[in-house]
Amino acid sequence: MFDHILVPVDGSSLAECVMPHAVALAQAFGARVTLLRVLERVQTADQARSVDPLGWHIRKAEAGSYLDGLVARLQKVGLRTEKALLEGRAAERIIGFARDQNVSLIILSSHGRSGLSGWNISGIVQKIILRACMPTMIVRAYQPMTSDLAGLRYRRLLVPLDCSQRAEYALPLATTLARFHDSQLLLAHVVCRPEMVRRVPPTQEEIELANHLTERNRLEASRCLEQLQARLASDVQIHLLVSDNAAATLHELVKQEDVDLVVLSAHGYSGGTKWPYGSVALNFIAYGTTPLLIVQDLPQDELESTQAEIAVRECKGH
């Protein structure tokens, strides 16, 4: 499943919130870890003409020493750990390194050197998530973190499902984590009531039709979840809910059940190949408050290129 985990760091304490999670996942999957630091040449217009080579050399030496310290800490708890120091634009270099080195998971802190902000993730994290097209974990830097690298245990894992095979793509990873950490696995499905677009109140016939469809979907989802529960060996709990808003209901479930980690597939039954994530995954990226592990069910070559990507390629060709 995961045999090579990439952990980008930028020298800040906020970015280091991912370290206990890197240990928790690497130990569960027997994976090696690469710590990556990307040095960016931030220049103003006045500084663009020249770069201080001595200052840049000192920065590189300090970054290398910093990585050595982190590597030593991870090796002390038994992880196979390497380091890499690159130069350039952080998001592009992280994505390129992950693809070139056959990384199977990227673990990202929601915020880093630029500090916390009102945005749920930083701009660099957003770029990586939207372009990496591989399993990615987001750790919320604004949540309390533990200083004990090997002390993190996931007690309750939530896997949102829509009874599609694509959504179940996340189950093998979630069950492996649940077994290793002796966690309770929560399988959740939200039956959405059908929308009734009308300018006047619905008739009794229309209400009965909507209720009939909702009940039919609830029964089908119940059978699906019960089959999964019987198939899985872990401690599994089922949550079957009816709501007008699936994402909002799932967020409330995370809060009520004190979930430690949300694991979900990038797409469900309604997802296509136009975008790297479906609506529920995007909602958890933008508004989730717990660690989030997204399993990408589409390879890079199956995703449609955006207009921005096409334009950039055409400009480079001239």
Short mmCIF file of C-alpha atoms in Angstrom, two decimals, residues 72-217:
data_model
loop_
_atom_site.label_atom_id
_atom_site.label_comp_id
_atom_site.label_asym_id
_atom_site.label_seq_id
_atom_site.Cartn_x
_atom_site.Cartn_y
_atom_site.Cartn_z
CA ALA A 72 17.95 11.45 13.60
CA ARG A 73 14.72 11.82 15.56
CA LEU A 74 12.82 9.51 13.18
CA GLN A 75 15.61 6.97 13.06
CA LYS A 76 15.63 6.91 16.85
CA VAL A 77 12.05 5.55 16.82
CA GLY A 78 13.00 2.91 14.26
CA LEU A 79 12.01 4.46 10.91
CA ARG A 80 14.03 4.08 7.73
CA THR A 81 14.55 7.74 6.96
CA GLU A 82 16.26 9.73 4.21
CA LYS A 83 16.54 13.43 3.45
CA ALA A 84 16.46 15.57 0.32
CA LEU A 85 17.28 19.24 -0.12
CA LEU A 86 16.12 20.97 -3.30
CA GLU A 87 15.95 24.49 -4.68
CA GLY A 88 13.09 26.13 -6.54
CA ARG A 89 9.38 26.70 -6.17
CA ALA A 90 8.14 24.58 -3.30
CA ALA A 91 4.91 23.14 -4.75
CA GLU A 92 6.41 22.29 -8.14
CA ARG A 93 9.53 20.72 -6.66
CA ILE A 94 7.58 18.65 -4.12
CA ILE A 95 5.23 17.30 -6.81
CA GLY A 96 8.10 16.56 -9.19
CA PHE A 97 10.11 14.80 -6.49
CA ALA A 98 7.11 12.71 -5.44
CA ARG A 99 6.55 11.50 -8.99
CA ASP A 100 10.21 10.90 -9.80
CA GLN A 101 10.86 8.96 -6.58
CA ASN A 102 7.70 6.80 -6.72
CA VAL A 103 6.30 8.25 -3.53
CA SER A 104 3.10 6.51 -2.45
CA LEU A 105 1.91 9.08 0.14
CA ILE A 106 2.57 12.77 0.81
CA ILE A 107 1.94 14.03 4.35
CA LEU A 108 1.40 17.79 4.52
CA SER A 109 0.94 20.29 7.31
CA SER A 110 -1.95 22.64 6.56
CA HIS A 111 0.32 25.61 7.35
CA GLY A 112 4.02 26.24 7.64
CA ARG A 113 6.57 29.03 7.67
CA SER A 114 4.09 31.66 6.47
CA GLY A 115 2.06 31.09 9.64
CA LEU A 116 -1.56 30.32 10.41
CA SER A 117 -4.25 32.13 8.48
CA GLY A 118 -8.00 32.22 8.09
CA TRP A 119 -7.65 29.80 5.20
CA ASN A 120 -7.96 26.14 6.15
CA ILE A 121 -4.86 25.26 4.10
CA SER A 122 -1.98 27.34 2.79
CA GLY A 123 -1.50 28.21 -0.86
CA ILE A 124 1.39 25.76 -1.27
CA VAL A 125 -0.64 22.90 0.21
CA GLN A 126 -3.54 23.72 -2.10
CA LYS A 127 -1.26 23.61 -5.14
CA ILE A 128 0.22 20.25 -4.13
CA ILE A 129 -3.17 18.70 -3.44
CA LEU A 130 -4.68 19.82 -6.73
CA ARG A 131 -1.75 18.69 -8.90
CA ALA A 132 -0.01 15.77 -7.18
CA CYS A 133 -2.68 13.18 -8.07
CA MET A 134 -1.59 10.67 -5.42
CA PRO A 135 -2.64 9.73 -1.88
CA THR A 136 -2.24 12.77 0.35
CA MET A 137 -2.65 13.43 4.05
CA ILE A 138 -3.37 16.85 5.56
CA VAL A 139 -2.59 17.49 9.22
CA ARG A 140 -4.25 20.59 10.69
CA ALA A 141 -1.47 22.74 12.12
CA TYR A 142 -3.91 24.79 14.21
CA GLN A 143 -4.92 21.75 16.27
CA PRO A 144 -3.00 20.70 19.44
CA MET A 145 -0.07 18.45 18.63
CA THR A 146 1.91 15.92 20.63
CA SER A 147 5.67 16.14 21.12
CA ASP A 148 5.91 12.35 21.51
CA LEU A 149 6.84 11.11 18.04
CA ALA A 150 5.89 7.49 18.69
CA GLY A 151 2.95 8.14 20.99
CA LEU A 152 0.22 8.88 18.44
CA ARG A 153 -2.55 6.28 18.14
CA TYR A 154 -5.69 6.67 16.06
CA ARG A 155 -8.63 5.66 18.23
CA ARG A 156 -11.49 6.26 15.80
CA LEU A 157 -11.29 6.31 12.01
CA LEU A 158 -14.13 7.54 9.83
CA VAL A 159 -14.60 6.30 6.25
CA PRO A 160 -17.42 8.08 4.35
CA LEU A 161 -19.00 5.74 1.79
CA ASP A 162 -21.66 6.09 -0.89
CA CYS A 163 -21.96 2.36 -1.70
CA SER A 164 -19.82 2.74 -4.82
CA GLN A 165 -16.69 0.71 -5.53
CA ARG A 166 -14.76 3.95 -5.98
CA ALA A 167 -15.56 5.08 -2.43
CA GLU A 168 -14.55 1.65 -1.10
CA TYR A 169 -11.09 2.21 -2.60
CA ALA A 170 -10.14 3.74 0.77
CA LEU A 171 -11.16 0.71 2.83
CA PRO A 172 -7.98 -1.44 2.58
CA LEU A 173 -5.85 1.43 3.88
CA ALA A 174 -8.32 2.29 6.63
CA THR A 175 -8.59 -1.31 7.82
CA THR A 176 -4.80 -1.71 7.88
CA LEU A 177 -4.49 1.39 10.03
CA ALA A 178 -7.35 0.27 12.27
CA ARG A 179 -5.75 -3.12 12.89
CA PHE A 180 -2.32 -1.67 13.62
CA HIS A 181 -3.61 1.02 15.97
CA ASP A 182 -6.41 -1.15 17.41
CA SER A 183 -8.86 1.53 16.27
CA GLN A 184 -12.60 1.53 15.88
CA LEU A 185 -13.61 1.88 12.24
CA LEU A 186 -16.68 4.01 11.54
CA LEU A 187 -18.38 3.45 8.17
CA ALA A 188 -20.74 6.31 7.36
CA HIS A 189 -23.30 6.81 4.64
CA VAL A 190 -25.60 9.81 4.27
CA VAL A 191 -28.84 9.30 2.36
CA CYS A 192 -29.68 12.65 0.81
CA ARG A 193 -33.32 13.55 0.40
CA PRO A 194 -34.15 14.28 -3.26
CA GLU A 195 -34.25 17.94 -4.23
CA MET A 196 -37.64 19.27 -5.24
CA VAL A 197 -37.22 22.50 -7.18
CA ARG A 198 -40.56 24.30 -6.96
CA ARG A 199 -41.83 27.81 -6.42
CA VAL A 200 -44.80 26.52 -4.46
CA PRO A 201 -45.02 23.92 -1.66
CA PRO A 202 -44.87 20.32 -2.90
CA THR A 203 -48.04 18.33 -3.21
CA GLN A 204 -48.77 15.35 -0.98
CA GLU A 205 -48.08 13.06 -3.92
CA GLU A 206 -44.67 14.63 -4.45
CA ILE A 207 -43.82 14.35 -0.75
CA GLU A 208 -44.75 10.67 -0.73
CA LEU A 209 -42.66 10.07 -3.85
CA ALA A 210 -39.62 11.76 -2.25
CA ASN A 211 -40.10 9.78 0.97
CA HIS A 212 -40.40 6.54 -0.99
CA LEU A 213 -37.15 7.22 -2.87
CA THR A 214 -35.37 8.19 0.34
CA GLU A 215 -36.49 4.99 2.08
CA ARG A 216 -35.49 2.89 -0.92
CA ASN A 217 -31.99 4.40 -0.88
#
